[in-house]
């Protein structure tokens, strides 16, 4: 993230810069063949030696160079389908537009309840032994005699699909192939993200 200054108001905003690198429409999905309308879009480029035979055949049949990442975006009807081979630049989106951004969050591995859910933990002194970061009691006595479903326990944290809704586009830059968006985006550096029109806000 880095600061963004509005030229008209001088307001300082925390922003995330997203790269739009060689994004190209590969093919369509139609109700006749697939049951829904969608555009398959590819990002970046990939060396031939790192592409599987199946994907190489797919790209060759569509007459496009191998892509590093492929995703689908559903559309409501045929009017929303873009022609195969269309290059999508940052200016496809407009400044001030609201979008939904989907990505995979950072993986934290196996974590305890204090890190995973923000539990307070037990007392740090006065008799507490090896239970300082424990979650406390996990249930009742003989009745019901089991741990109830939904109990917050230690476990895997992060590496989840996350959608951040109503993110405002601050700036589009075709020259540098980047989009500036307000606030943070889930994931680490170089994470692939999907940007689509906001569902709840225009």
CSV table of C-alpha atoms in Angstrom, one decimal:
chain,number,residue,atom,x,y,z
A,1,UNK,CA,0.0,0.0,0.0
A,2,UNK,CA,1.0,3.6,-0.5
A,3,UNK,CA,-0.6,7.1,0.0
A,4,UNK,CA,-2.7,8.7,-2.7
A,5,UNK,CA,-3.4,12.4,-2.7
A,6,UNK,CA,-6.5,13.7,-4.3
A,7,UNK,CA,-5.6,16.6,-6.6
A,8,UNK,CA,-8.8,18.6,-6.1
A,9,UNK,CA,-9.2,18.2,-2.3
A,10,UNK,CA,-5.6,17.3,-1.2
A,11,UNK,CA,-7.1,14.5,0.8
A,12,UNK,CA,-4.6,11.7,1.7
A,13,UNK,CA,-5.9,8.1,1.2
A,14,UNK,CA,-4.3,4.8,1.7
A,15,UNK,CA,-4.3,3.0,-1.6
A,16,UNK,CA,-3.3,-0.4,-3.1
A,17,UNK,CA,-1.9,-0.6,-6.6
A,18,UNK,CA,-3.1,-3.4,-8.8
A,19,UNK,CA,-1.2,-4.4,-12.0
A,20,UNK,CA,-3.1,-5.1,-15.2
A,21,UNK,CA,-0.6,-7.1,-17.3
A,22,UNK,CA,-1.6,-8.3,-20.7
A,23,UNK,CA,-5.2,-9.2,-19.7
A,24,UNK,CA,-7.0,-10.8,-22.7
A,25,UNK,CA,-10.4,-12.3,-23.4
A,26,UNK,CA,-9.8,-16.0,-24.4
A,27,UNK,CA,-13.3,-17.4,-25.0
A,28,UNK,CA,-17.0,-17.3,-24.2
A,29,UNK,CA,-19.3,-19.5,-22.2
A,30,UNK,CA,-22.9,-19.7,-23.6
A,31,UNK,CA,-26.1,-21.3,-22.3
A,32,UNK,CA,-26.2,-23.6,-25.3
A,33,UNK,CA,-22.8,-25.2,-24.5
A,34,UNK,CA,-22.3,-24.5,-20.8
A,35,UNK,CA,-25.5,-23.4,-19.3
A,36,UNK,CA,-24.5,-19.8,-18.5
A,37,UNK,CA,-23.0,-16.6,-20.0
A,38,UNK,CA,-19.4,-15.9,-19.1
A,39,UNK,CA,-16.1,-14.6,-20.4
A,40,UNK,CA,-12.9,-16.5,-19.9
A,41,UNK,CA,-10.0,-14.1,-19.3
A,42,UNK,CA,-6.3,-14.7,-19.1
A,43,UNK,CA,-3.6,-12.6,-17.3
A,44,UNK,CA,0.1,-12.2,-18.1
A,45,UNK,CA,2.2,-14.7,-20.0
A,46,UNK,CA,3.8,-18.0,-19.4
A,47,UNK,CA,6.8,-19.8,-20.9
A,48,UNK,CA,5.8,-22.8,-23.1
A,49,UNK,CA,7.9,-25.2,-21.0
A,50,UNK,CA,5.8,-24.4,-18.0
A,51,UNK,CA,2.4,-25.0,-19.7
A,52,UNK,CA,0.7,-28.4,-19.5
A,53,UNK,CA,-0.3,-30.1,-22.8
A,54,UNK,CA,-4.0,-29.7,-22.0
A,55,UNK,CA,-3.7,-26.0,-21.4
A,56,UNK,CA,-1.4,-25.5,-24.4
A,57,UNK,CA,-4.0,-27.2,-26.6
A,58,UNK,CA,-6.6,-24.9,-25.1
A,59,UNK,CA,-4.6,-21.7,-25.8
A,60,UNK,CA,-3.7,-22.9,-29.3
A,61,UNK,CA,-7.3,-23.6,-30.2
A,62,UNK,CA,-8.2,-20.1,-29.2
A,63,UNK,CA,-5.2,-18.6,-30.9
A,64,UNK,CA,-3.8,-16.8,-27.8
A,65,UNK,CA,-0.5,-16.9,-26.1
A,66,UNK,CA,-0.2,-19.1,-23.0
A,67,UNK,CA,-1.4,-17.1,-19.9
A,68,UNK,CA,-0.1,-17.2,-16.4
A,69,UNK,CA,-3.6,-17.1,-14.8
A,70,UNK,CA,-7.0,-17.9,-16.2
A,71,UNK,CA,-10.4,-16.9,-14.7
A,72,UNK,CA,-14.1,-16.6,-15.6
A,73,UNK,CA,-16.4,-13.7,-15.2
A,74,UNK,CA,-20.1,-14.3,-15.5
A,75,UNK,CA,-22.3,-11.8,-17.3
A,76,UNK,CA,-26.1,-11.5,-17.4
A,77,UNK,CA,-26.7,-11.8,-21.1
A,78,UNK,CA,-25.1,-11.9,-24.5
A,79,UNK,CA,-24.6,-8.1,-24.5
A,80,UNK,CA,-22.0,-8.5,-21.7
A,81,UNK,CA,-19.8,-10.8,-23.8
A,82,UNK,CA,-16.5,-9.3,-25.0
A,83,UNK,CA,-15.0,-10.4,-28.3
A,84,UNK,CA,-12.2,-13.0,-27.9
A,85,UNK,CA,-8.8,-11.4,-28.3
A,86,UNK,CA,-9.9,-8.2,-26.7
A,87,UNK,CA,-7.2,-6.6,-24.5
A,88,UNK,CA,-8.5,-5.2,-21.3
A,89,UNK,CA,-6.7,-2.1,-20.1
A,90,UNK,CA,-7.1,-0.3,-16.8
A,91,UNK,CA,-9.3,2.2,-18.5
A,92,UNK,CA,-11.9,-0.6,-18.8
A,93,UNK,CA,-12.9,0.7,-15.3
A,94,UNK,CA,-13.6,4.3,-14.5
A,95,UNK,CA,-12.2,6.5,-11.8
A,96,UNK,CA,-14.7,6.8,-9.0
A,97,UNK,CA,-16.3,3.5,-9.9
A,98,UNK,CA,-17.0,0.9,-7.1
A,99,UNK,CA,-15.9,-2.6,-7.6
A,100,UNK,CA,-15.7,-6.0,-5.7
A,101,UNK,CA,-12.2,-7.5,-5.4
A,102,UNK,CA,-11.7,-11.2,-4.8
A,103,UNK,CA,-8.5,-12.8,-3.8
A,104,UNK,CA,-6.9,-15.4,-1.5
A,105,UNK,CA,-5.9,-14.1,2.0
A,106,UNK,CA,-2.5,-14.7,3.6
A,107,UNK,CA,-2.1,-18.2,5.1
A,108,UNK,CA,-1.3,-18.2,8.8
A,109,UNK,CA,-1.0,-21.9,9.3
A,110,UNK,CA,-2.3,-23.7,12.4
A,111,UNK,CA,-3.0,-21.0,15.1
A,112,UNK,CA,-4.5,-20.9,18.6
A,113,UNK,CA,-7.7,-19.2,19.7
A,114,UNK,CA,-6.0,-16.0,20.8
A,115,UNK,CA,-4.6,-15.3,17.3
A,116,UNK,CA,-7.5,-16.9,15.4
A,117,UNK,CA,-10.5,-15.4,17.3
A,118,UNK,CA,-9.0,-12.8,19.6
A,119,UNK,CA,-9.6,-14.7,22.8
A,120,UNK,CA,-8.3,-13.0,26.0
A,121,UNK,CA,-6.6,-16.2,27.3
A,122,UNK,CA,-6.3,-17.1,31.0
A,123,UNK,CA,-4.4,-15.3,33.7
A,124,UNK,CA,-0.8,-14.8,33.2
A,125,UNK,CA,0.2,-15.6,36.8
A,126,UNK,CA,-1.2,-16.6,40.2
A,127,UNK,CA,-1.4,-20.3,39.7
A,128,UNK,CA,-2.0,-20.6,36.0
A,129,UNK,CA,0.1,-23.5,34.6
A,130,UNK,CA,0.7,-24.2,30.9
A,131,UNK,CA,-2.8,-22.9,30.1
A,132,UNK,CA,-2.0,-19.2,29.5
A,133,UNK,CA,-3.2,-19.2,25.9
A,134,UNK,CA,-5.9,-21.8,26.3
A,135,UNK,CA,-9.5,-21.3,25.2
A,136,UNK,CA,-11.0,-22.3,28.5
A,137,UNK,CA,-13.8,-24.8,29.0
A,138,UNK,CA,-15.0,-26.6,25.8
A,139,UNK,CA,-18.4,-27.7,27.1
A,140,UNK,CA,-20.6,-28.8,30.0
A,141,UNK,CA,-20.7,-31.9,32.1
A,142,UNK,CA,-22.3,-35.3,31.5
A,143,UNK,CA,-25.3,-33.5,29.9
A,144,UNK,CA,-24.8,-33.0,27.0
A,145,UNK,CA,-21.5,-34.8,27.3
A,146,UNK,CA,-20.1,-33.6,24.1
A,147,UNK,CA,-18.6,-30.5,22.5
A,148,UNK,CA,-21.3,-28.5,20.7
A,149,UNK,CA,-20.9,-27.8,17.0
A,150,UNK,CA,-19.5,-24.4,16.1
A,151,UNK,CA,-17.2,-24.2,19.2
A,152,UNK,CA,-14.2,-21.9,18.4
A,153,UNK,CA,-11.0,-23.9,18.7
A,154,UNK,CA,-7.5,-23.8,17.4
A,155,UNK,CA,-7.1,-24.6,13.7
A,156,UNK,CA,-6.0,-23.5,10.3
A,157,UNK,CA,-6.2,-19.7,9.7
A,158,UNK,CA,-6.1,-17.7,6.5
A,159,UNK,CA,-5.6,-18.9,2.9
A,160,UNK,CA,-9.3,-18.3,2.3
A,161,UNK,CA,-11.2,-16.8,-0.6
A,162,UNK,CA,-12.0,-13.2,0.4
A,163,UNK,CA,-14.3,-10.7,-1.3
A,164,UNK,CA,-13.9,-7.0,-0.4
A,165,UNK,CA,-17.0,-5.2,-1.6
A,166,UNK,CA,-17.6,-1.6,-2.6
A,167,UNK,CA,-13.9,-0.7,-3.2
A,168,UNK,CA,-13.5,2.7,-4.9
A,169,UNK,CA,-11.2,3.1,-7.8
A,170,UNK,CA,-9.1,6.2,-7.2
A,171,UNK,CA,-7.1,6.2,-10.5
A,172,UNK,CA,-6.6,4.3,-13.7
A,173,UNK,CA,-3.2,4.5,-15.5
A,174,UNK,CA,-3.0,2.9,-18.9
A,175,UNK,CA,0.6,4.1,-19.4
A,176,UNK,CA,1.8,2.1,-16.5
A,177,UNK,CA,-1.0,-0.6,-16.6
A,178,UNK,CA,-2.1,-0.1,-13.0
A,179,UNK,CA,-5.2,0.6,-11.1
A,180,UNK,CA,-5.2,2.5,-7.8
A,181,UNK,CA,-7.9,1.4,-5.4
A,182,UNK,CA,-8.8,2.7,-1.9
A,183,UNK,CA,-7.8,0.7,1.1
A,184,UNK,CA,-6.3,-2.7,1.4
A,185,UNK,CA,-6.8,-5.9,-0.6
A,186,UNK,CA,-6.6,-9.4,0.8
A,187,UNK,CA,-3.4,-11.4,0.1
A,188,UNK,CA,0.3,-11.0,-0.1
A,189,UNK,CA,2.3,-9.2,-2.8
A,190,UNK,CA,1.9,-10.7,-6.3
A,191,UNK,CA,-1.4,-12.3,-5.4
A,192,UNK,CA,-3.8,-12.7,-8.3
A,193,UNK,CA,-7.0,-10.7,-7.8
A,194,UNK,CA,-10.3,-10.6,-9.6
A,195,UNK,CA,-12.0,-7.2,-10.1
A,196,UNK,CA,-15.7,-7.0,-11.1
A,197,UNK,CA,-18.4,-4.4,-10.9
A,198,UNK,CA,-19.8,-3.9,-7.4
A,199,UNK,CA,-23.0,-5.8,-6.8
A,200,UNK,CA,-24.4,-3.6,-4.0
A,201,UNK,CA,-23.1,-0.2,-5.0
A,202,UNK,CA,-22.7,1.8,-8.2
